[in-house]
Amino acid sequence: MRRRVLVVEDDPALRDVLLRGLRDEGFDPAPAADGAGALRRAGDGFDACVLDVGLPDADGRDVCQALRARGFGAPVLFLTAHDGLADRLTGFSAGGDDYLAKPFHLAELAARLRAALRRSGPPVPSVAGDLSLDPVRYTCAVAGAELDLTPTEFRLLAVLIAASGALVTRRELVRAGWPEGARVSDNTLDQYLSRLRRKLREAGSDRTLGTHRGMGHRLS
Ligand code: CA
């Protein structure tokens, strides 16, 4: 399934390069030329957003905050002419997930988008048995009652639900649950999974988290 990416860039030439390049990289991109255009599309169900910081009608960081305020929960990757630490920090505090300075290679943009999408979970489906995920609010409910999950537990559960009962390898779980390059011991992953298992059981869910030794885990 192609992930839908909103590309917000005012420079028409760069916008075209982004659209074509992301299509070649397997995404389904759609354009917006300014902040107002981006906000109009906030509710269109995009999986990610590439957002230029220097837009004609607004600072991209303000646009990001406005998107978040409208419930846009997908990862936002800023494009900027500057690579200063202060810029990066304000980008993150505005609700951005990553930052790429111009000029950049499309392959790097695509790789970072994939990493952000993996971290953000959940691809469809987001329902399994009595469990349902809300990817915008980052919550999961058992038969309508909200589960109290940490962000890492949420990401792990999201990838297990998305697998629709298929086996998920431990490697895939680590990739979904933690940032790119994080070192996660077997023991740490086991602790997270056993907490998740206990929370599901205590909530009375009809799903159980099974372990297939040496192979992975499955929600069924
Ligand atoms: Ca610009």
JSON list of C-alpha atoms and ligand atoms in Angstrom, two decimals:
[
{"chain": "A", "resi": 1, "resn": "MET", "atom": "CA", "xyz": [0.00, 0.00, 0.00]},
{"chain": "A", "resi": 2, "resn": "ARG", "atom": "CA", "xyz": [1.40, 3.43, -0.99]},
{"chain": "A", "resi": 3, "resn": "ARG", "atom": "CA", "xyz": [1.62, 5.85, 1.92]},
{"chain": "A", "resi": 4, "resn": "ARG", "atom": "CA", "xyz": [0.07, 9.26, 1.22]},
{"chain": "A", "resi": 5, "resn": "VAL", "atom": "CA", "xyz": [2.36, 12.24, 1.75]},
{"chain": "A", "resi": 6, "resn": "LEU", "atom": "CA", "xyz": [1.31, 15.88, 1.77]},
{"chain": "A", "resi": 7, "resn": "VAL", "atom": "CA", "xyz": [4.12, 17.95, 0.19]},
{"chain": "A", "resi": 8, "resn": "VAL", "atom": "CA", "xyz": [4.02, 21.62, 1.21]},
{"chain": "A", "resi": 9, "resn": "GLU", "atom": "CA", "xyz": [6.53, 23.65, -0.80]},
{"chain": "A", "resi": 10, "resn": "ASP", "atom": "CA", "xyz": [6.08, 27.05, -2.48]},
{"chain": "A", "resi": 11, "resn": "ASP", "atom": "CA", "xyz": [8.91, 26.70, -5.02]},
{"chain": "A", "resi": 12, "resn": "PRO", "atom": "CA", "xyz": [7.16, 25.10, -8.04]},
{"chain": "A", "resi": 13, "resn": "ALA", "atom": "CA", "xyz": [10.33, 23.53, -9.43]},
{"chain": "A", "resi": 14, "resn": "LEU", "atom": "CA", "xyz": [11.30, 21.94, -6.11]},
{"chain": "A", "resi": 15, "resn": "ARG", "atom": "CA", "xyz": [7.69, 20.89, -5.54]},
{"chain": "A", "resi": 16, "resn": "ASP", "atom": "CA", "xyz": [7.71, 19.03, -8.86]},
{"chain": "A", "resi": 17, "resn": "VAL", "atom": "CA", "xyz": [11.00, 17.36, -8.03]},
{"chain": "A", "resi": 18, "resn": "LEU", "atom": "CA", "xyz": [9.59, 16.26, -4.66]},
{"chain": "A", "resi": 19, "resn": "LEU", "atom": "CA", "xyz": [6.36, 14.93, -6.14]},
{"chain": "A", "resi": 20, "resn": "ARG", "atom": "CA", "xyz": [8.09, 13.00, -8.89]},
{"chain": "A", "resi": 21, "resn": "GLY", "atom": "CA", "xyz": [10.86, 11.72, -6.62]},
{"chain": "A", "resi": 22, "resn": "LEU", "atom": "CA", "xyz": [8.52, 10.55, -3.88]},
{"chain": "A", "resi": 23, "resn": "ARG", "atom": "CA", "xyz": [6.35, 8.80, -6.45]},
{"chain": "A", "resi": 24, "resn": "ASP", "atom": "CA", "xyz": [9.45, 7.00, -7.74]},
{"chain": "A", "resi": 25, "resn": "GLU", "atom": "CA", "xyz": [10.26, 6.02, -4.16]},
{"chain": "A", "resi": 26, "resn": "GLY", "atom": "CA", "xyz": [6.88, 4.34, -3.78]},
{"chain": "A", "resi": 27, "resn": "PHE", "atom": "CA", "xyz": [4.88, 7.06, -2.02]},
{"chain": "A", "resi": 28, "resn": "ASP", "atom": "CA", "xyz": [1.61, 8.66, -3.08]},
{"chain": "A", "resi": 29, "resn": "PRO", "atom": "CA", "xyz": [2.36, 12.41, -2.78]},
{"chain": "A", "resi": 30, "resn": "ALA", "atom": "CA", "xyz": [-0.05, 15.35, -3.10]},
{"chain": "A", "resi": 31, "resn": "PRO", "atom": "CA", "xyz": [0.96, 19.02, -3.31]},
{"chain": "A", "resi": 32, "resn": "ALA", "atom": "CA", "xyz": [0.15, 22.19, -1.37]},
{"chain": "A", "resi": 33, "resn": "ALA", "atom": "CA", "xyz": [1.81, 25.51, -2.28]},
{"chain": "A", "resi": 34, "resn": "ASP", "atom": "CA", "xyz": [1.47, 27.32, 1.04]},
{"chain": "A", "resi": 35, "resn": "GLY", "atom": "CA", "xyz": [0.38, 27.09, 4.65]},
{"chain": "A", "resi": 36, "resn": "ALA", "atom": "CA", "xyz": [-3.27, 27.83, 3.91]},
{"chain": "A", "resi": 37, "resn": "GLY", "atom": "CA", "xyz": [-3.30, 25.05, 1.30]},
{"chain": "A", "resi": 38, "resn": "ALA", "atom": "CA", "xyz": [-1.76, 22.63, 3.79]},
{"chain": "A", "resi": 39, "resn": "LEU", "atom": "CA", "xyz": [-4.33, 23.44, 6.47]},
{"chain": "A", "resi": 40, "resn": "ARG", "atom": "CA", "xyz": [-7.19, 22.96, 4.02]},
{"chain": "A", "resi": 41, "resn": "ARG", "atom": "CA", "xyz": [-5.98, 19.39, 3.52]},
{"chain": "A", "resi": 42, "resn": "ALA", "atom": "CA", "xyz": [-5.31, 18.63, 7.21]},
{"chain": "A", "resi": 43, "resn": "GLY", "atom": "CA", "xyz": [-8.26, 16.25, 7.43]},
{"chain": "A", "resi": 44, "resn": "ASP", "atom": "CA", "xyz": [-7.56, 14.35, 4.21]},
{"chain": "A", "resi": 45, "resn": "GLY", "atom": "CA", "xyz": [-6.01, 11.32, 5.90]},
{"chain": "A", "resi": 46, "resn": "PHE", "atom": "CA", "xyz": [-2.35, 11.75, 4.93]},
{"chain": "A", "resi": 47, "resn": "ASP", "atom": "CA", "xyz": [0.21, 9.34, 6.40]},
{"chain": "A", "resi": 48, "resn": "ALA", "atom": "CA", "xyz": [2.97, 11.98, 6.54]},
{"chain": "A", "resi": 49, "resn": "CYS", "atom": "CA", "xyz": [3.78, 15.59, 5.64]},
{"chain": "A", "resi": 50, "resn": "VAL", "atom": "CA", "xyz": [6.89, 17.16, 4.12]},
{"chain": "A", "resi": 51, "resn": "LEU", "atom": "CA", "xyz": [6.75, 20.79, 5.15]},
{"chain": "A", "resi": 52, "resn": "ASP", "atom": "CA", "xyz": [8.91, 23.67, 3.91]},
{"chain": "A", "resi": 53, "resn": "VAL", "atom": "CA", "xyz": [9.76, 26.05, 6.76]},
{"chain": "A", "resi": 54, "resn": "GLY", "atom": "CA", "xyz": [10.03, 29.10, 4.47]},
{"chain": "A", "resi": 55, "resn": "LEU", "atom": "CA", "xyz": [6.51, 29.48, 3.06]},
{"chain": "A", "resi": 56, "resn": "PRO", "atom": "CA", "xyz": [5.14, 32.75, 1.59]},
{"chain": "A", "resi": 57, "resn": "ASP", "atom": "CA", "xyz": [2.16, 33.03, 3.93]},
{"chain": "A", "resi": 58, "resn": "ALA", "atom": "CA", "xyz": [3.46, 31.52, 7.17]},
{"chain": "A", "resi": 59, "resn": "ASP", "atom": "CA", "xyz": [6.44, 29.99, 8.95]},
{"chain": "A", "resi": 60, "resn": "GLY", "atom": "CA", "xyz": [6.30, 26.21, 8.39]},
{"chain": "A", "resi": 61, "resn": "ARG", "atom": "CA", "xyz": [6.69, 25.66, 12.13]},
{"chain": "A", "resi": 62, "resn": "ASP", "atom": "CA", "xyz": [3.50, 27.65, 12.78]},
{"chain": "A", "resi": 63, "resn": "VAL", "atom": "CA", "xyz": [1.79, 25.65, 10.06]},
{"chain": "A", "resi": 64, "resn": "CYS", "atom": "CA", "xyz": [2.87, 22.46, 11.83]},
{"chain": "A", "resi": 65, "resn": "GLN", "atom": "CA", "xyz": [1.41, 23.66, 15.12]},
{"chain": "A", "resi": 66, "resn": "ALA", "atom": "CA", "xyz": [-1.83, 24.57, 13.36]},
{"chain": "A", "resi": 67, "resn": "LEU", "atom": "CA", "xyz": [-1.94, 21.13, 11.71]},
{"chain": "A", "resi": 68, "resn": "ARG", "atom": "CA", "xyz": [-1.46, 19.45, 15.08]},
{"chain": "A", "resi": 69, "resn": "ALA", "atom": "CA", "xyz": [-4.19, 21.63, 16.58]},
{"chain": "A", "resi": 70, "resn": "ARG", "atom": "CA", "xyz": [-6.51, 20.33, 13.83]},
{"chain": "A", "resi": 71, "resn": "GLY", "atom": "CA", "xyz": [-5.73, 16.74, 14.86]},
{"chain": "A", "resi": 72, "resn": "PHE", "atom": "CA", "xyz": [-3.14, 16.00, 12.18]},
{"chain": "A", "resi": 73, "resn": "GLY", "atom": "CA", "xyz": [-1.25, 13.17, 13.92]},
{"chain": "A", "resi": 74, "resn": "ALA", "atom": "CA", "xyz": [0.97, 11.91, 11.08]},
{"chain": "A", "resi": 75, "resn": "PRO", "atom": "CA", "xyz": [4.75, 12.53, 11.08]},
{"chain": "A", "resi": 76, "resn": "VAL", "atom": "CA", "xyz": [5.91, 15.96, 9.85]},
{"chain": "A", "resi": 77, "resn": "LEU", "atom": "CA", "xyz": [9.34, 16.36, 8.29]},
{"chain": "A", "resi": 78, "resn": "PHE", "atom": "CA", "xyz": [10.56, 19.93, 7.89]},
{"chain": "A", "resi": 79, "resn": "LEU", "atom": "CA", "xyz": [12.58, 21.14, 4.92]},
{"chain": "A", "resi": 80, "resn": "THR", "atom": "CA", "xyz": [14.71, 24.15, 5.70]},
{"chain": "A", "resi": 81, "resn": "ALA", "atom": "CA", "xyz": [17.47, 26.32, 4.30]},
{"chain": "A", "resi": 82, "resn": "HIS", "atom": "CA", "xyz": [19.05, 26.43, 7.73]},
{"chain": "A", "resi": 83, "resn": "ASP", "atom": "CA", "xyz": [20.55, 23.64, 9.75]},
{"chain": "A", "resi": 84, "resn": "GLY", "atom": "CA", "xyz": [21.10, 25.53, 13.00]},
{"chain": "A", "resi": 85, "resn": "LEU", "atom": "CA", "xyz": [20.44, 23.81, 16.31]},
{"chain": "A", "resi": 86, "resn": "ALA", "atom": "CA", "xyz": [17.99, 26.55, 17.34]},
{"chain": "A", "resi": 87, "resn": "ASP", "atom": "CA", "xyz": [15.98, 25.95, 14.17]},
{"chain": "A", "resi": 88, "resn": "ARG", "atom": "CA", "xyz": [15.94, 22.23, 14.81]},
{"chain": "A", "resi": 89, "resn": "LEU", "atom": "CA", "xyz": [14.78, 22.70, 18.38]},
{"chain": "A", "resi": 90, "resn": "THR", "atom": "CA", "xyz": [11.94, 25.06, 17.48]},
{"chain": "A", "resi": 91, "resn": "GLY", "atom": "CA", "xyz": [10.97, 22.62, 14.74]},
{"chain": "A", "resi": 92, "resn": "PHE", "atom": "CA", "xyz": [10.63, 19.82, 17.25]},
{"chain": "A", "resi": 93, "resn": "SER", "atom": "CA", "xyz": [8.81, 21.94, 19.79]},
{"chain": "A", "resi": 94, "resn": "ALA", "atom": "CA", "xyz": [6.37, 22.91, 17.02]},
{"chain": "A", "resi": 95, "resn": "GLY", "atom": "CA", "xyz": [5.45, 19.23, 16.75]},
{"chain": "A", "resi": 96, "resn": "GLY", "atom": "CA", "xyz": [7.79, 18.21, 13.91]},
{"chain": "A", "resi": 97, "resn": "ASP", "atom": "CA", "xyz": [9.29, 14.72, 13.80]},
{"chain": "A", "resi": 98, "resn": "ASP", "atom": "CA", "xyz": [12.38, 15.30, 11.67]},
{"chain": "A", "resi": 99, "resn": "TYR", "atom": "CA", "xyz": [14.36, 17.97, 9.90]},
{"chain": "A", "resi": 100, "resn": "LEU", "atom": "CA", "xyz": [16.22, 18.00, 6.61]},
{"chain": "A", "resi": 101, "resn": "ALA", "atom": "CA", "xyz": [18.36, 20.93, 5.38]},
{"chain": "A", "resi": 102, "resn": "LYS", "atom": "CA", "xyz": [18.31, 21.97, 1.71]},
{"chain": "A", "resi": 103, "resn": "PRO", "atom": "CA", "xyz": [19.89, 20.86, -0.50]},
{"chain": "A", "resi": 104, "resn": "PHE", "atom": "CA", "xyz": [19.16, 17.21, 0.23]},
{"chain": "A", "resi": 105, "resn": "HIS", "atom": "CA", "xyz": [19.06, 13.94, -1.68]},
{"chain": "A", "resi": 106, "resn": "LEU", "atom": "CA", "xyz": [15.65, 12.50, -2.40]},
{"chain": "A", "resi": 107, "resn": "ALA", "atom": "CA", "xyz": [16.83, 9.08, -1.30]},
{"chain": "A", "resi": 108, "resn": "GLU", "atom": "CA", "xyz": [17.58, 10.52, 2.14]},
{"chain": "A", "resi": 109, "resn": "LEU", "atom": "CA", "xyz": [14.21, 12.24, 2.33]},
{"chain": "A", "resi": 110, "resn": "ALA", "atom": "CA", "xyz": [12.50, 8.96, 1.40]},
{"chain": "A", "resi": 111, "resn": "ALA", "atom": "CA", "xyz": [14.53, 7.00, 3.97]},
{"chain": "A", "resi": 112, "resn": "ARG", "atom": "CA", "xyz": [13.68, 9.48, 6.72]},
{"chain": "A", "resi": 113, "resn": "LEU", "atom": "CA", "xyz": [10.01, 9.42, 5.79]},
{"chain": "A", "resi": 114, "resn": "ARG", "atom": "CA", "xyz": [10.00, 5.63, 5.97]},
{"chain": "A", "resi": 115, "resn": "ALA", "atom": "CA", "xyz": [11.72, 5.73, 9.37]},
{"chain": "A", "resi": 116, "resn": "ALA", "atom": "CA", "xyz": [9.21, 8.30, 10.65]},
{"chain": "A", "resi": 117, "resn": "LEU", "atom": "CA", "xyz": [6.31, 6.23, 9.34]},
{"chain": "A", "resi": 118, "resn": "ARG", "atom": "CA", "xyz": [7.68, 3.09, 11.00]},
{"chain": "A", "resi": 119, "resn": "ARG", "atom": "CA", "xyz": [7.98, 4.91, 14.31]},
{"chain": "A", "resi": 120, "resn": "SER", "atom": "CA", "xyz": [4.58, 6.51, 14.03]},
{"chain": "A", "resi": 121, "resn": "GLY", "atom": "CA", "xyz": [2.67, 3.31, 13.19]},
{"chain": "A", "resi": 122, "resn": "PRO", "atom": "CA", "xyz": [-0.03, 2.25, 12.53]},
{"chain": "A", "resi": 123, "resn": "PRO", "atom": "CA", "xyz": [-0.70, 1.30, 8.97]},
{"chain": "A", "resi": 124, "resn": "VAL", "atom": "CA", "xyz": [-4.19, -0.14, 8.41]},
{"chain": "A", "resi": 125, "resn": "PRO", "atom": "CA", "xyz": [-5.89, -2.10, 9.79]},
{"chain": "A", "resi": 126, "resn": "SER", "atom": "CA", "xyz": [-6.19, -0.51, 13.19]},
{"chain": "A", "resi": 127, "resn": "VAL", "atom": "CA", "xyz": [-8.78, -2.86, 14.65]},
{"chain": "A", "resi": 128, "resn": "ALA", "atom": "CA", "xyz": [-8.32, -6.40, 15.99]},
{"chain": "A", "resi": 129, "resn": "GLY", "atom": "CA", "xyz": [-11.07, -8.15, 17.94]},
{"chain": "A", "resi": 130, "resn": "ASP", "atom": "CA", "xyz": [-12.23, -5.73, 20.62]},
{"chain": "A", "resi": 131, "resn": "LEU", "atom": "CA", "xyz": [-9.10, -3.56, 20.23]},
{"chain": "A", "resi": 132, "resn": "SER", "atom": "CA", "xyz": [-9.21, -0.34, 18.27]},
{"chain": "A", "resi": 133, "resn": "LEU", "atom": "CA", "xyz": [-6.44, 2.18, 17.70]},
{"chain": "A", "resi": 134, "resn": "ASP", "atom": "CA", "xyz": [-6.84, 5.90, 17.29]},
{"chain": "A", "resi": 135, "resn": "PRO", "atom": "CA", "xyz": [-3.69, 6.92, 15.37]},
{"chain": "A", "resi": 136, "resn": "VAL", "atom": "CA", "xyz": [-4.37, 10.63, 15.72]},
{"chain": "A", "resi": 137, "resn": "ARG", "atom": "CA", "xyz": [-4.86, 10.64, 19.47]},
{"chain": "A", "resi": 138, "resn": "TYR", "atom": "CA", "xyz": [-2.27, 7.88, 19.97]},
{"chain": "A", "resi": 139, "resn": "THR", "atom": "CA", "xyz": [-4.63, 5.82, 22.08]},
{"chain": "A", "resi": 140, "resn": "CYS", "atom": "CA", "xyz": [-5.98, 2.30, 22.07]},
{"chain": "A", "resi": 141, "resn": "ALA", "atom": "CA", "xyz": [-9.32, 1.16, 23.45]},
{"chain": "A", "resi": 142, "resn": "VAL", "atom": "CA", "xyz": [-10.62, -2.25, 24.55]},
{"chain": "A", "resi": 143, "resn": "ALA", "atom": "CA", "xyz": [-14.34, -2.45, 23.73]},
{"chain": "A", "resi": 144, "resn": "GLY", "atom": "CA", "xyz": [-14.44, 1.36, 23.84]},
{"chain": "A", "resi": 145, "resn": "ALA", "atom": "CA", "xyz": [-12.59, 1.75, 27.17]},
{"chain": "A", "resi": 146, "resn": "GLU", "atom": "CA", "xyz": [-9.25, 3.50, 26.78]},
{"chain": "A", "resi": 147, "resn": "LEU", "atom": "CA", "xyz": [-6.09, 1.57, 27.65]},
{"chain": "A", "resi": 148, "resn": "ASP", "atom": "CA", "xyz": [-3.33, 3.41, 29.50]},
{"chain": "A", "resi": 149, "resn": "LEU", "atom": "CA", "xyz": [-0.31, 2.90, 27.22]},
{"chain": "A", "resi": 150, "resn": "THR", "atom": "CA", "xyz": [3.12, 4.50, 26.96]},
{"chain": "A", "resi": 151, "resn": "PRO", "atom": "CA", "xyz": [4.08, 5.73, 23.46]},
{"chain": "A", "resi": 152, "resn": "THR", "atom": "CA", "xyz": [6.39, 2.72, 23.00]},
{"chain": "A", "resi": 153, "resn": "GLU", "atom": "CA", "xyz": [3.67, 0.28, 24.09]},
{"chain": "A", "resi": 154, "resn": "PHE", "atom": "CA", "xyz": [1.31, 2.01, 21.67]},
{"chain": "A", "resi": 155, "resn": "ARG", "atom": "CA", "xyz": [3.74, 1.60, 18.74]},
{"chain": "A", "resi": 156, "resn": "LEU", "atom": "CA", "xyz": [4.31, -2.08, 19.57]},
{"chain": "A", "resi": 157, "resn": "LEU", "atom": "CA", "xyz": [0.60, -2.76, 19.82]},
{"chain": "A", "resi": 158, "resn": "ALA", "atom": "CA", "xyz": [-0.02, -0.84, 16.55]},
{"chain": "A", "resi": 159, "resn": "VAL", "atom": "CA", "xyz": [2.33, -3.05, 14.56]},
{"chain": "A", "resi": 160, "resn": "LEU", "atom": "CA", "xyz": [0.88, -6.21, 16.14]},
{"chain": "A", "resi": 161, "resn": "ILE", "atom": "CA", "xyz": [-2.67, -5.13, 15.28]},
{"chain": "A", "resi": 162, "resn": "ALA", "atom": "CA", "xyz": [-1.64, -4.10, 11.75]},
{"chain": "A", "resi": 163, "resn": "ALA", "atom": "CA", "xyz": [-0.26, -7.63, 11.20]},
{"chain": "A", "resi": 164, "resn": "SER", "atom": "CA", "xyz": [-3.84, -8.99, 11.41]},
{"chain": "A", "resi": 165, "resn": "GLY", "atom": "CA", "xyz": [-2.87, -12.06, 13.42]},
{"chain": "A", "resi": 166, "resn": "ALA", "atom": "CA", "xyz": [0.32, -12.78, 11.46]},
{"chain": "A", "resi": 167, "resn": "LEU", "atom": "CA", "xyz": [3.63, -13.34, 13.20]},
{"chain": "A", "resi": 168, "resn": "VAL", "atom": "CA", "xyz": [5.68, -10.19, 13.84]},
{"chain": "A", "resi": 169, "resn": "THR", "atom": "CA", "xyz": [9.41, -10.77, 14.29]},
{"chain": "A", "resi": 170, "resn": "ARG", "atom": "CA", "xyz": [11.24, -9.29, 17.27]},
{"chain": "A", "resi": 171, "resn": "ARG", "atom": "CA", "xyz": [13.31, -7.25, 14.86]},
{"chain": "A", "resi": 172, "resn": "GLU", "atom": "CA", "xyz": [10.17, -5.72, 13.35]},
{"chain": "A", "resi": 173, "resn": "LEU", "atom": "CA", "xyz": [8.87, -4.92, 16.83]},
{"chain": "A", "resi": 174, "resn": "VAL", "atom": "CA", "xyz": [12.10, -3.12, 17.75]},
{"chain": "A", "resi": 175, "resn": "ARG", "atom": "CA", "xyz": [12.01, -1.17, 14.50]},
{"chain": "A", "resi": 176, "resn": "ALA", "atom": "CA", "xyz": [8.43, -0.13, 15.13]},
{"chain": "A", "resi": 177, "resn": "GLY", "atom": "CA", "xyz": [8.86, 0.70, 18.79]},
{"chain": "A", "resi": 178, "resn": "TRP", "atom": "CA", "xyz": [12.13, 2.58, 19.00]},
{"chain": "A", "resi": 179, "resn": "PRO", "atom": "CA", "xyz": [13.97, 5.28, 16.99]},
{"chain": "A", "resi": 180, "resn": "GLU", "atom": "CA", "xyz": [16.26, 4.29, 14.15]},
{"chain": "A", "resi": 181, "resn": "GLY", "atom": "CA", "xyz": [19.57, 2.93, 15.48]},
{"chain": "A", "resi": 182, "resn": "ALA", "atom": "CA", "xyz": [18.41, 2.48, 19.10]},
{"chain": "A", "resi": 183, "resn": "ARG", "atom": "CA", "xyz": [19.99, -0.46, 20.92]},
{"chain": "A", "resi": 184, "resn": "VAL", "atom": "CA", "xyz": [17.23, -2.50, 22.51]},
{"chain": "A", "resi": 185, "resn": "SER", "atom": "CA", "xyz": [18.12, -5.64, 24.44]},
{"chain": "A", "resi": 186, "resn": "ASP", "atom": "CA", "xyz": [16.02, -8.82, 24.27]},
{"chain": "A", "resi": 187, "resn": "ASN", "atom": "CA", "xyz": [15.28, -8.30, 27.92]},
{"chain": "A", "resi": 188, "resn": "THR", "atom": "CA", "xyz": [13.92, -4.78, 27.37]},
{"chain": "A", "resi": 189, "resn": "LEU", "atom": "CA", "xyz": [11.66, -5.92, 24.56]},
{"chain": "A", "resi": 190, "resn": "ASP", "atom": "CA", "xyz": [10.40, -8.80, 26.72]},
{"chain": "A", "resi": 191, "resn": "GLN", "atom": "CA", "xyz": [9.60, -6.40, 29.54]},
{"chain": "A", "resi": 192, "resn": "TYR", "atom": "CA", "xyz": [7.57, -4.18, 27.24]},
{"chain": "A", "resi": 193, "resn": "LEU", "atom": "CA", "xyz": [5.72, -7.15, 25.77]},
{"chain": "A", "resi": 194, "resn": "SER", "atom": "CA", "xyz": [4.89, -8.63, 29.14]},
{"chain": "A", "resi": 195, "resn": "ARG", "atom": "CA", "xyz": [3.53, -5.28, 30.34]},
{"chain": "A", "resi": 196, "resn": "LEU", "atom": "CA", "xyz": [1.44, -5.04, 27.20]},
{"chain": "A", "resi": 197, "resn": "ARG", "atom": "CA", "xyz": [0.19, -8.61, 27.71]},
{"chain": "A", "resi": 198, "resn": "ARG", "atom": "CA", "xyz": [-0.78, -7.80, 31.31]},
{"chain": "A", "resi": 199, "resn": "LYS", "atom": "CA", "xyz": [-2.58, -4.58, 30.32]},
{"chain": "A", "resi": 200, "resn": "LEU", "atom": "CA", "xyz": [-4.62, -6.43, 27.68]},
{"chain": "A", "resi": 201, "resn": "ARG", "atom": "CA", "xyz": [-5.49, -9.16, 30.16]},
{"chain": "A", "resi": 202, "resn": "GLU", "atom": "CA", "xyz": [-6.45, -6.72, 32.91]},
{"chain": "A", "resi": 203, "resn": "ALA", "atom": "CA", "xyz": [-8.66, -4.79, 30.48]},
{"chain": "A", "resi": 204, "resn": "GLY", "atom": "CA", "xyz": [-10.45, -8.05, 29.66]},
{"chain": "A", "resi": 205, "resn": "SER", "atom": "CA", "xyz": [-9.54, -7.95, 25.96]},
{"chain": "A", "resi": 206, "resn": "ASP", "atom": "CA", "xyz": [-10.48, -10.91, 23.76]},
{"chain": "A", "resi": 207, "resn": "ARG", "atom": "CA", "xyz": [-6.99, -10.68, 22.16]},
{"chain": "A", "resi": 208, "resn": "THR", "atom": "CA", "xyz": [-3.92, -12.34, 23.63]},
{"chain": "A", "resi": 209, "resn": "LEU", "atom": "CA", "xyz": [-0.30, -11.68, 22.81]},
{"chain": "A", "resi": 210, "resn": "GLY", "atom": "CA", "xyz": [1.39, -14.97, 22.03]},
{"chain": "A", "resi": 211, "resn": "THR", "atom": "CA", "xyz": [5.09, -15.82, 21.88]},
{"chain": "A", "resi": 212, "resn": "HIS", "atom": "CA", "xyz": [6.51, -18.18, 19.29]},
{"chain": "A", "resi": 213, "resn": "ARG", "atom": "CA", "xyz": [9.95, -18.89, 20.59]},
{"chain": "A", "resi": 214, "resn": "GLY", "atom": "CA", "xyz": [12.72, -17.94, 18.21]},
{"chain": "A", "resi": 215, "resn": "MET", "atom": "CA", "xyz": [10.23, -16.64, 15.65]},
{"chain": "A", "resi": 216, "resn": "GLY", "atom": "CA", "xyz": [8.30, -13.73, 17.01]},
{"chain": "A", "resi": 217, "resn": "HIS", "atom": "CA", "xyz": [4.97, -12.66, 18.47]},
{"chain": "A", "resi": 218, "resn": "ARG", "atom": "CA", "xyz": [1.40, -12.55, 17.35]},
{"chain": "A", "resi": 219, "resn": "LEU", "atom": "CA", "xyz": [-1.83, -11.02, 18.52]},
{"chain": "A", "resi": 220, "resn": "SER", "atom": "CA", "xyz": [-4.74, -13.41, 18.14]},
{"chain": "B", "resi": 1, "resn": "CA", "atom": "CA", "xyz": [10.24, 28.07, 0.46]}
]
